[in-house]
Coordinates of C-alpha atoms in Angstrom, one line a residue:
Chain A
M91 CA -28.4 -4.3 0.2
L92 CA -31.0 -6.1 -1.1
R93 CA -30.9 -4.1 -4.3
Y94 CA -27.5 -5.2 -4.8
L95 CA -28.3 -8.8 -4.3
E96 CA -31.2 -8.3 -6.9
T97 CA -28.8 -7.0 -9.4
L98 CA -26.4 -9.7 -8.9
F99 CA -29.1 -12.4 -9.3
R100 CA -30.8 -10.3 -12.2
H101 CA -27.4 -10.4 -14.4
P102 CA -25.8 -13.7 -13.1
L103 CA -24.0 -14.5 -16.4
L104 CA -22.9 -11.0 -16.9
L105 CA -21.3 -10.6 -13.4
I106 CA -20.1 -14.3 -13.1
S107 CA -18.6 -14.7 -16.4
P108 CA -15.6 -12.3 -15.9
T109 CA -14.7 -14.3 -13.0
L110 CA -14.9 -17.5 -14.9
V111 CA -12.9 -16.0 -17.8
L112 CA -10.2 -14.7 -15.5
V113 CA -9.6 -18.0 -13.7
A114 CA -9.5 -19.7 -17.2
L115 CA -7.1 -17.3 -18.5
A116 CA -4.8 -17.2 -15.4
T117 CA -4.9 -21.1 -15.1
G118 CA -4.3 -21.3 -19.0
W119 CA -1.6 -18.9 -18.9
V120 CA 0.2 -20.9 -16.2
A121 CA -0.3 -24.2 -18.0
M122 CA 1.4 -22.8 -21.2
Q123 CA 4.5 -21.8 -19.3
P124 CA 7.5 -24.1 -19.2
P125 CA 7.5 -26.3 -16.0
T126 CA 9.1 -24.8 -13.0
Y127 CA 10.6 -26.1 -9.9
D128 CA 10.4 -24.7 -6.3
A129 CA 13.6 -25.4 -4.1
T130 CA 13.7 -24.2 -0.6
V131 CA 16.3 -23.6 2.1
R132 CA 15.5 -22.8 5.7
L133 CA 17.8 -20.8 7.9
W134 CA 18.0 -20.6 11.8
V135 CA 18.9 -17.0 12.7
E136 CA 19.7 -15.7 16.2
R137 CA 20.6 -12.2 17.3
Q138 CA 24.4 -11.4 16.9
Q139 CA 26.1 -11.9 20.1
L140 CA 29.8 -11.3 19.1
V141 CA 29.1 -7.9 17.2
A142 CA 26.2 -6.1 18.4
N143 CA 24.2 -4.8 15.7
P144 CA 23.4 -0.9 16.4
N145 CA 20.4 -1.1 13.9
S146 CA 19.0 -4.3 15.8
N147 CA 15.2 -3.6 16.5
P148 CA 14.1 -5.2 19.7
Y149 CA 10.5 -5.3 18.6
L150 CA 11.2 -7.6 15.5
T151 CA 12.1 -11.3 15.6
P152 CA 15.4 -12.3 14.3
A153 CA 13.7 -13.9 11.5
Q154 CA 11.9 -10.7 10.5
E155 CA 15.1 -8.8 11.0
Q156 CA 17.2 -11.0 8.7
G157 CA 14.5 -11.8 6.4
A158 CA 14.4 -8.2 5.6
V159 CA 18.0 -8.2 5.0
I160 CA 18.0 -11.0 2.6
T161 CA 15.1 -9.3 0.8
E162 CA 17.2 -6.2 0.7
L163 CA 20.3 -8.0 -0.6
L164 CA 18.3 -9.7 -3.2
G165 CA 17.4 -6.2 -4.6
T166 CA 21.0 -5.6 -5.5
R167 CA 22.8 -6.7 -8.6
Y168 CA 26.0 -7.3 -6.6
F169 CA 24.4 -10.0 -4.5
C170 CA 22.5 -11.6 -7.3
L171 CA 25.6 -11.8 -9.5
K172 CA 27.4 -13.3 -6.8
V173 CA 24.7 -15.9 -6.2
G174 CA 24.7 -16.5 -9.9
T175 CA 28.2 -17.1 -10.1
R176 CA 28.2 -19.4 -6.8
S177 CA 25.3 -21.4 -8.2
H178 CA 26.6 -21.7 -11.7
L179 CA 23.4 -20.1 -13.0
D180 CA 25.4 -18.0 -15.3
E181 CA 26.7 -21.2 -17.0
F182 CA 23.0 -22.7 -17.0
L183 CA 21.7 -19.6 -18.7
A184 CA 24.5 -19.4 -21.2
N185 CA 23.6 -22.8 -22.3
P186 CA 20.9 -22.6 -25.2
Y187 CA 19.5 -26.0 -24.5
A188 CA 19.0 -25.6 -20.7
V189 CA 15.9 -23.7 -20.5
R190 CA 13.0 -25.4 -21.8
P191 CA 10.9 -23.3 -24.2
S192 CA 7.2 -22.6 -23.1
L193 CA 4.4 -24.0 -24.9
F194 CA 3.6 -20.8 -26.6
Q195 CA 7.1 -20.7 -27.8
R196 CA 6.9 -24.3 -29.0
V197 CA 3.7 -23.6 -30.9
L198 CA 5.7 -20.7 -32.6
A199 CA 8.6 -22.9 -33.4
R200 CA 6.1 -25.5 -34.9
V201 CA 4.9 -23.1 -37.3
G202 CA 8.1 -21.6 -38.1
L203 CA 7.8 -18.1 -36.2
A204 CA 10.3 -18.8 -33.5
S205 CA 13.4 -21.0 -32.7
A206 CA 12.8 -24.4 -30.9
T207 CA 15.3 -23.7 -28.3
M208 CA 16.1 -20.7 -26.2
A209 CA 19.1 -18.4 -27.2
G210 CA 22.0 -18.8 -24.8
L211 CA 22.8 -15.7 -23.2
S212 CA 26.1 -13.7 -22.7
G213 CA 27.5 -10.4 -21.6
P214 CA 25.1 -7.9 -20.0
A215 CA 22.1 -9.8 -21.0
L216 CA 23.3 -12.8 -19.1
D217 CA 23.8 -10.4 -16.1
D218 CA 20.5 -9.0 -16.6
A219 CA 19.0 -12.6 -16.7
E220 CA 20.9 -13.7 -13.6
Y221 CA 19.6 -10.7 -11.7
A222 CA 16.1 -11.0 -12.8
Q223 CA 16.0 -14.6 -11.8
V224 CA 17.8 -14.6 -8.5
S225 CA 15.8 -11.4 -7.3
K226 CA 12.7 -13.3 -7.8
A227 CA 13.2 -15.7 -4.9
I228 CA 10.8 -15.4 -2.0
V229 CA 12.1 -14.9 1.6
L230 CA 9.6 -15.4 4.3
D231 CA 10.0 -15.7 8.0
T232 CA 8.1 -18.8 8.9
G233 CA 8.9 -18.5 12.6
P234 CA 10.5 -16.3 15.2
Q235 CA 13.9 -17.6 14.2
I236 CA 13.5 -19.5 10.9
V237 CA 13.8 -17.9 7.5
T238 CA 12.7 -19.6 4.5
I239 CA 14.1 -19.0 1.0
T240 CA 12.2 -20.3 -1.9
F241 CA 13.7 -20.1 -5.4
R242 CA 11.6 -21.1 -8.5
G243 CA 13.5 -22.3 -11.7
S244 CA 13.1 -24.2 -14.7
D245 CA 15.4 -26.9 -13.8
P246 CA 15.3 -28.9 -10.4
V247 CA 19.0 -28.9 -9.8
E248 CA 19.6 -25.4 -10.8
A249 CA 16.8 -24.3 -8.5
A250 CA 18.3 -26.1 -5.6
N251 CA 21.7 -24.6 -6.3
V252 CA 20.5 -21.2 -6.6
A253 CA 18.3 -21.4 -3.3
Q254 CA 21.3 -22.8 -1.6
A255 CA 23.8 -20.3 -2.9
I256 CA 21.4 -17.5 -1.7
A257 CA 21.6 -18.8 1.9
D258 CA 25.4 -19.5 1.7
Q259 CA 26.1 -16.0 0.0
F260 CA 23.9 -14.5 2.6
V261 CA 25.8 -16.1 5.6
D262 CA 29.1 -15.2 4.0
E263 CA 28.1 -11.6 3.7
S264 CA 26.6 -11.4 7.2
L265 CA 30.1 -13.0 8.3
A266 CA 32.2 -10.6 6.2
G267 CA 30.3 -7.6 7.6
Q268 CA 31.0 -8.7 11.1
R269 CA 34.6 -9.7 10.3
T270 CA 35.1 -6.2 8.9
Q271 CA 33.8 -4.6 11.8
V272 CA 35.8 -6.7 14.4
S273 CA 38.9 -6.3 12.3
A274 CA 38.5 -2.5 12.2
E275 CA 38.1 -2.6 15.8
A276 CA 41.1 -4.7 16.4
D277 CA 43.2 -2.3 14.2
F278 CA 41.8 0.7 16.1
Y279 CA 42.7 -0.6 19.5
T280 CA 46.2 -1.7 18.2
G281 CA 47.0 1.8 17.3
Q282 CA 45.5 3.0 20.5
V283 CA 47.6 0.6 22.7
K284 CA 50.8 1.5 20.9
Q285 CA 50.2 5.2 21.6
A286 CA 49.1 4.5 25.2
Q287 CA 52.3 2.3 25.6
A288 CA 54.5 5.3 24.4
Q289 CA 52.8 7.7 26.8
L290 CA 53.3 5.1 29.5
A291 CA 57.1 4.8 28.5
A292 CA 57.3 8.7 28.6
A293 CA 55.6 9.0 32.1
D294 CA 58.1 6.3 33.3
A295 CA 61.0 8.1 31.8
A296 CA 59.8 11.5 33.4
I297 CA 59.8 9.9 36.9
D298 CA 63.3 8.5 36.5
Q299 CA 64.6 11.9 35.3
Y300 CA 63.2 13.5 38.2
L301 CA 64.3 11.1 40.6
N302 CA 67.9 11.4 39.1
A303 CA 67.6 15.0 39.8
H304 CA 66.2 14.7 43.3
P305 CA 68.0 11.6 44.8
D306 CA 66.5 12.3 48.3
Q307 CA 63.2 11.5 47.0
R308 CA 64.5 8.0 46.4
A309 CA 64.6 7.1 50.0
A310 CA 61.9 4.9 51.2
T311 CA 61.2 7.4 54.1
A312 CA 61.1 10.3 51.8
I313 CA 57.9 12.3 51.8
P314 CA 57.1 12.8 47.8
D315 CA 56.8 16.3 46.8
A316 CA 54.1 17.8 44.8
R317 CA 55.9 17.4 41.4
L318 CA 56.8 13.6 42.1
T319 CA 53.2 12.9 43.2
Q320 CA 51.9 14.6 39.9
L321 CA 54.3 12.4 37.7
K322 CA 53.3 9.2 39.6
R323 CA 49.5 10.1 39.0
T324 CA 50.2 10.7 35.4
D325 CA 52.2 7.4 35.1
D326 CA 49.3 5.5 36.9
D327 CA 46.9 7.0 34.6
A328 CA 48.9 6.0 31.6
R329 CA 49.3 2.4 33.0
Q330 CA 45.6 2.1 33.5
R331 CA 44.8 3.1 29.9
V332 CA 47.2 0.7 28.5
S333 CA 45.5 -2.0 30.5
D334 CA 42.1 -1.0 29.5
L335 CA 42.9 -0.6 25.7
Q336 CA 45.0 -4.0 25.9
S337 CA 41.9 -5.8 27.3
K338 CA 39.7 -4.3 24.5
L339 CA 42.2 -5.4 21.9
D340 CA 42.3 -8.8 23.3
K341 CA 38.6 -9.0 23.1
A342 CA 38.4 -7.8 19.4
S343 CA 41.4 -10.3 18.6
V344 CA 39.3 -13.0 20.1
D345 CA 36.1 -12.0 18.2
N346 CA 38.1 -11.8 15.1
A347 CA 39.3 -15.3 15.6
A348 CA 35.9 -16.6 16.6
L349 CA 34.5 -15.2 13.3
L350 CA 36.9 -17.2 11.3
R351 CA 34.6 -20.1 12.2
P352 CA 31.6 -20.3 9.9
D353 CA 29.0 -21.3 12.6
T354 CA 29.5 -18.0 14.7
S355 CA 27.6 -15.6 12.6
G356 CA 24.3 -16.4 14.4
I357 CA 22.9 -18.0 11.1
R358 CA 22.6 -21.8 10.5
V359 CA 21.3 -23.6 7.5
L360 CA 18.7 -26.0 8.9
D361 CA 17.3 -27.5 5.7
H362 CA 19.6 -27.4 2.7
A363 CA 18.2 -27.2 -0.6
A364 CA 17.5 -30.3 -2.4
P365 CA 16.3 -30.8 -6.1
P366 CA 12.5 -30.9 -6.0
A367 CA 11.2 -34.3 -7.3
Q368 CA 8.2 -32.6 -8.9
N369 CA 7.4 -29.4 -10.7
S370 CA 5.3 -26.8 -9.3
I371 CA 2.6 -26.7 -11.8
K372 CA -0.1 -27.9 -9.2
K373 CA 0.7 -25.1 -6.9
L374 CA 1.0 -22.6 -9.6
L375 CA -2.4 -23.6 -11.1
I376 CA -4.0 -23.1 -7.5
E377 CA -2.2 -19.9 -7.1
A378 CA -3.1 -18.5 -10.6
G379 CA -6.8 -19.7 -10.0
V380 CA -6.9 -17.9 -6.7
V381 CA -5.5 -14.8 -8.1
G382 CA -8.0 -15.1 -11.2
L383 CA -11.0 -15.7 -8.7
V384 CA -10.0 -12.7 -6.4
L385 CA -9.7 -10.4 -9.5
G386 CA -12.9 -11.9 -10.9
L387 CA -14.6 -11.4 -7.6
V388 CA -13.4 -7.8 -7.5
I389 CA -14.8 -7.0 -11.0
M390 CA -18.1 -8.8 -10.0
V391 CA -18.4 -6.5 -6.9
V392 CA -17.6 -3.5 -9.0
G393 CA -20.1 -4.5 -11.7
V394 CA -22.8 -5.0 -9.1
L395 CA -22.2 -1.5 -7.8
V396 CA -22.1 0.1 -11.1
L397 CA -25.2 -1.6 -12.4
T398 CA -27.1 -0.9 -9.1
L399 CA -26.0 2.7 -9.5
L400 CA -27.0 2.9 -13.1
D401 CA -30.4 1.4 -12.3
T402 CA -32.6 4.5 -11.9
T403 CA -35.9 2.7 -11.6
F404 CA -38.1 1.6 -8.8
R405 CA -37.7 -2.2 -8.0
Q406 CA -39.7 -2.4 -4.6
P407 CA -42.8 -0.4 -3.3
E408 CA -40.8 0.8 -0.2
E409 CA -38.4 2.8 -2.6
V410 CA -41.3 4.7 -3.8
E411 CA -42.0 5.8 -0.3
Q412 CA -38.4 6.6 0.5
L413 CA -37.5 8.4 -2.7
L414 CA -40.6 10.1 -3.6
D415 CA -42.6 10.2 -0.3
L416 CA -45.6 9.0 -2.2
R417 CA -47.9 6.2 -0.9
P418 CA -47.6 2.9 -2.5
V419 CA -51.0 1.0 -2.5
G420 CA -50.0 -2.1 -4.2
T421 CA -47.8 -4.1 -6.4
V422 CA -48.6 -6.0 -9.4
P423 CA -46.2 -8.9 -9.9
K424 CA -44.5 -9.4 -13.3
L425 CA -46.8 -11.5 -15.4
M426 CA -45.2 -14.0 -17.9
S427 CA -46.9 -13.7 -21.2
Chain B
M171 CA -79.7 14.1 -12.6
A172 CA -78.5 16.1 -15.6
V173 CA -80.1 15.1 -18.8
F174 CA -78.2 15.3 -22.0
E175 CA -79.9 15.4 -25.5
P176 CA -78.1 14.1 -28.2
Q177 CA -77.1 16.7 -30.9
Q178 CA -75.8 16.1 -34.5
S179 CA -72.2 16.6 -35.1
P180 CA -70.7 17.1 -38.5
Q181 CA -67.8 15.1 -37.6
R182 CA -69.8 12.1 -36.5
P183 CA -69.3 8.9 -38.7
P184 CA -72.6 7.3 -40.3
R185 CA -74.4 5.1 -37.7
Q186 CA -76.3 2.1 -38.7
P187 CA -80.0 2.7 -38.0
G188 CA -81.3 1.0 -35.1
A189 CA -78.0 -0.4 -33.9
R190 CA -77.5 -0.6 -30.1
P191 CA -74.1 -1.8 -29.7
I192 CA -74.2 -2.7 -26.2
Q193 CA -73.4 -6.3 -26.2
P194 CA -69.7 -6.4 -26.4
M195 CA -67.7 -9.5 -25.3
D196 CA -66.3 -9.3 -21.5
D197 CA -63.6 -11.8 -22.4
A198 CA -61.1 -9.0 -21.6
L199 CA -62.5 -8.7 -18.1
R200 CA -62.2 -12.4 -17.6
G201 CA -58.8 -12.3 -19.1
I202 CA -57.4 -10.0 -16.4
P203 CA -54.8 -11.9 -14.7
E204 CA -55.4 -12.9 -11.1
P205 CA -52.5 -11.2 -9.7
M206 CA -53.3 -7.9 -11.1
L207 CA -57.0 -8.4 -9.8
E208 CA -55.7 -9.1 -6.4
A209 CA -53.3 -6.3 -6.4
C210 CA -56.1 -3.9 -7.7
R211 CA -58.4 -5.5 -4.9
A212 CA -55.9 -4.4 -2.2
A213 CA -55.1 -1.1 -3.8
S214 CA -58.9 -0.3 -4.1
R215 CA -59.5 -1.0 -0.5
L216 CA -56.5 1.5 0.4
I217 CA -57.9 4.2 -1.6
G218 CA -61.5 4.1 -0.5
G219 CA -63.1 0.8 -1.5
P220 CA -67.0 1.1 -1.5
S221 CA -66.7 4.9 -1.0
L222 CA -64.8 5.7 -3.9
R223 CA -66.4 7.9 -6.2
L224 CA -64.0 9.5 -8.8
L225 CA -60.7 7.7 -9.7
G226 CA -58.2 8.7 -12.5
V227 CA -55.8 6.1 -13.4
T228 CA -52.6 7.7 -14.8
S229 CA -48.9 7.1 -15.4
A230 CA -45.6 9.1 -15.9
L231 CA -45.1 7.7 -19.5
R232 CA -46.9 5.4 -21.9
G233 CA -46.7 1.7 -21.7
E234 CA -46.9 1.4 -17.9
G235 CA -49.9 -0.8 -17.9
R236 CA -52.4 2.2 -17.2
S237 CA -55.4 0.8 -19.2
S238 CA -55.0 -2.9 -17.7
V239 CA -55.1 -1.3 -14.2
A240 CA -58.0 0.9 -15.1
L241 CA -60.0 -2.1 -16.2
A242 CA -59.1 -4.3 -13.3
M243 CA -60.1 -1.6 -10.9
A244 CA -63.4 -1.3 -12.6
A245 CA -63.8 -5.0 -12.6
V246 CA -62.9 -4.9 -8.6
Q247 CA -65.5 -2.3 -7.9
R248 CA -68.1 -4.3 -9.8
Q249 CA -67.2 -7.8 -8.6
D250 CA -66.2 -7.1 -5.0
F251 CA -68.5 -4.4 -4.1
G252 CA -71.3 -4.8 -6.4
R253 CA -71.3 -1.2 -7.5
R254 CA -72.3 0.4 -10.8
V255 CA -69.0 1.4 -12.5
A256 CA -68.2 3.5 -15.5
L257 CA -64.9 3.1 -17.1
V258 CA -64.1 6.3 -19.0
E259 CA -61.5 6.3 -21.6
M260 CA -59.6 9.5 -21.5
D261 CA -56.6 8.8 -23.3
F262 CA -57.4 10.9 -26.3
E263 CA -54.2 10.4 -28.1
N264 CA -54.3 6.6 -28.1
P265 CA -57.7 5.4 -27.5
T266 CA -57.8 1.4 -27.4
L267 CA -60.7 0.5 -25.2
A268 CA -63.3 0.5 -28.1
R269 CA -61.1 -1.5 -30.3
A270 CA -59.9 -3.8 -27.8
H271 CA -63.4 -4.7 -26.5
N272 CA -65.1 -4.5 -29.8
L273 CA -67.2 -1.6 -28.6
E274 CA -68.7 1.3 -30.8
P275 CA -66.4 4.2 -31.0
W276 CA -69.1 6.7 -30.4
P277 CA -71.0 8.4 -29.1
G278 CA -68.6 8.7 -26.2
L279 CA -67.1 11.2 -23.9
T280 CA -66.6 13.8 -26.6
E281 CA -70.2 13.8 -27.5
L282 CA -71.2 13.7 -23.8
S283 CA -69.0 16.9 -22.9
R284 CA -70.5 18.7 -26.0
G285 CA -74.0 17.8 -24.8
E286 CA -74.5 16.0 -28.1
A287 CA -75.3 12.6 -26.2
A288 CA -76.8 11.9 -22.8
A289 CA -74.8 9.9 -20.0
T290 CA -77.0 7.0 -20.6
Q291 CA -76.4 6.9 -24.4
V292 CA -72.6 6.9 -24.1
M293 CA -72.3 4.1 -21.7
Q294 CA -71.9 0.7 -23.2
R295 CA -72.4 -2.2 -20.7
L296 CA -70.1 -5.2 -20.6
R297 CA -71.7 -8.5 -19.6
N298 CA -70.2 -8.2 -16.0
G299 CA -71.9 -4.9 -15.5
V300 CA -69.1 -2.4 -16.2
Q301 CA -70.2 0.4 -18.2
V302 CA -67.5 1.7 -20.6
V303 CA -67.4 5.1 -22.0
T304 CA -65.4 5.5 -25.0
V305 CA -63.5 8.7 -26.3
G306 CA -65.9 9.3 -29.1
V307 CA -65.2 11.6 -32.0
I308 CA -62.4 14.0 -31.5
A309 CA -63.1 17.0 -33.6
T310 CA -60.3 19.2 -32.3
S311 CA -56.9 18.9 -30.8
V312 CA -56.4 16.4 -27.9
S313 CA -55.1 18.9 -25.5
R314 CA -58.1 21.2 -26.1
M315 CA -60.2 18.1 -26.0
A316 CA -58.8 17.2 -22.6
T317 CA -59.5 20.8 -21.2
E318 CA -63.1 20.7 -22.7
V319 CA -63.8 17.5 -20.9
A320 CA -62.3 18.8 -17.7
Q321 CA -64.2 21.9 -17.7
S322 CA -67.5 20.4 -18.8
N323 CA -69.7 18.4 -16.4
A324 CA -69.5 15.2 -18.5
L325 CA -67.8 13.5 -15.6
A326 CA -70.4 14.6 -13.0
A327 CA -73.1 13.4 -15.3
L328 CA -71.6 10.1 -15.5
A329 CA -71.2 9.9 -11.7
N330 CA -74.8 10.7 -11.5
E331 CA -75.5 7.5 -13.2
V332 CA -73.0 5.2 -11.7
D333 CA -71.6 4.5 -8.3
V334 CA -68.0 5.0 -9.2
V335 CA -66.3 6.6 -12.2
I336 CA -62.9 5.2 -13.1
A337 CA -60.9 7.0 -15.9
D338 CA -58.2 5.8 -18.0
L339 CA -56.2 8.9 -18.2
P340 CA -53.4 9.9 -20.8
P341 CA -49.8 9.7 -19.5
L342 CA -48.7 12.8 -17.6
L343 CA -45.6 13.2 -19.7
P344 CA -44.7 14.7 -22.2
G345 CA -46.8 17.7 -22.5
G346 CA -49.8 19.1 -20.6
V347 CA -52.6 16.8 -21.8
G348 CA -52.1 14.4 -19.0
F349 CA -52.2 17.1 -16.4
A350 CA -55.4 18.8 -17.9
A351 CA -57.1 15.3 -18.1
A352 CA -56.2 14.7 -14.4
R353 CA -57.4 17.9 -13.1
P354 CA -61.1 16.8 -12.2
F355 CA -59.9 13.9 -10.1
D356 CA -59.3 14.2 -6.5
D357 CA -58.0 10.5 -6.2
L358 CA -55.3 9.5 -8.7
L359 CA -53.8 6.2 -9.1
L360 CA -50.3 6.4 -10.7
V361 CA -49.1 3.4 -12.3
V362 CA -45.4 2.9 -12.4
R363 CA -43.7 0.1 -14.4
A364 CA -41.2 -1.3 -12.0
G365 CA -37.6 -1.6 -13.5
V366 CA -38.7 0.4 -16.4
T367 CA -39.7 4.1 -15.7
P368 CA -36.9 6.1 -14.4
I369 CA -37.4 7.7 -11.0
A370 CA -36.6 11.0 -12.5
R371 CA -39.4 10.9 -14.8
V372 CA -41.9 9.8 -12.1
R373 CA -40.7 12.6 -9.9
E374 CA -41.2 15.0 -12.8
A375 CA -44.6 13.8 -13.4
T376 CA -45.8 14.1 -9.9
A377 CA -44.1 17.4 -9.1
D378 CA -46.9 19.6 -10.7
L379 CA -49.9 17.2 -9.8
H380 CA -52.8 19.0 -7.9
V381 CA -53.2 16.1 -5.6
T382 CA -50.8 13.6 -4.2
P383 CA -51.3 10.2 -6.1
H384 CA -51.5 6.9 -4.9
V385 CA -48.8 4.7 -6.4
L386 CA -49.2 1.0 -7.8
L387 CA -46.1 -0.5 -8.9
N388 CA -46.6 -2.6 -11.8
G389 CA -44.4 -5.6 -13.0
T390 CA -42.5 -6.0 -9.8
T391 CA -40.4 -9.2 -9.7
S392 CA -37.7 -10.5 -7.5
S393 CA -34.6 -12.2 -9.2
L394 CA -33.6 -13.5 -5.8
P395 CA -34.0 -17.4 -5.3
R396 CA -36.4 -18.6 -3.0
W397 CA -33.9 -19.9 -0.4
L398 CA -32.5 -16.4 -0.3
L399 CA -35.8 -14.8 0.0
S400 CA -36.8 -17.0 3.0
M401 CA -33.2 -16.5 4.5
L402 CA -33.9 -12.7 4.4
G403 CA -37.3 -13.2 5.7
R404 CA -39.2 -12.0 2.7

């Protein structure tokens, strides 16, 4: 340990300068980028009550579960393009004057090596740009039931629009999924009820037919024979089945109707996205500085390790004893000439 | 006590008649830095102090501060214990003592080992009492010279004249001159330059030595700030 510290203090400039350079480079790079704005929307999420999710993990909080779902959706072109259309990001990106060029681009434009404005996008390039931007949104579960979505854009209004669109699109996707499930359930039970009703009608007809053939069985004091008893049992079963299926169909119909209301998905927007008043340059500078610092420290630690391992000389008398098993009888301190 | 009669040598340079060059300056001794004297004082006590008889100061490579340490060890023996000291230069390849202290280059150890000079004749006294024996005139190869000196009774003759003989030996690496020169010494002080001499070279140098040497680490320094040193309890 002492040897590593010695190495660090022996080459302070060599070991600390990479950290300083990295911090300067990282913050310089951020400072050269066009200004960006962070818009945030917060969602309140609960476990789905109407339609039970078979993939629900009881060990995760609702926020963790839904946060993972949003992140998964943000990785798809389908969702990102929907968000882009909903937030008018596509129109924004198609406008050549909408995106402010970076300092680097402005410098290049000043010397005639680049255009002073960004080129307007269209076609597949526009889709790619939309997907690239929307997919960079950051989703965090900031509480057991709160999911925070942050979108960073070059325009405050556009950033807020996209953040809000991500939340809205997610709610829609979530509702649409539940509605599809409930609708399929209702369709299934409708068919089942019809089938059961037909069976019930057939069972009723069979009893009528048997009684017509055996009028003595109609008397109130008549003892039903085995055949009639069997027919009645089949009829009761069919009736019970119709009743069960009808109650399930009713439940599915109620769920379906309930899901037509937007607040039944178990997801609510608590804080709507608002255009940020200030750009996020300070936050970005701090982030870049921290990243540069951490990277620099890693390089410094590696440098200390490498320099210490490369140093194959004795530094302290105890090392003579440890490495060579020789007896050190003294040390002469380094004399300054 | 062995008596050596000086003999004529064909390689001997002309000598001024009647010159007795035993009044050299002792500035070099006075100029030994106090930290080095202090370190050598501690080392001297650990090695044997006033009972030390024959000490060879060597190193793995050149430039490790061997001659300075030998000089300081001699000064400590003389000043602290009041002993009669002979500082013998045995670095045949690169003798520096005579020139550095304005001494006569001959007669020296070569002449003594060949019986061309007596022990008393080859010792040149510094003002503080340390007797210096220079290399002398080398008429043959240095490796052969080292072997000749080791096999002769020159060191024994010097030891008879003084209380302690301290030799400034050649470095152990490369080659065998250093090992041959170190052979007569039962006490060896290995000077190692901290932060310079590779551990592997020190290991290589000490592997074939006939005795286990004492190590003096020269030029140690701590780059740690004082507050950290005090925090670490050092």
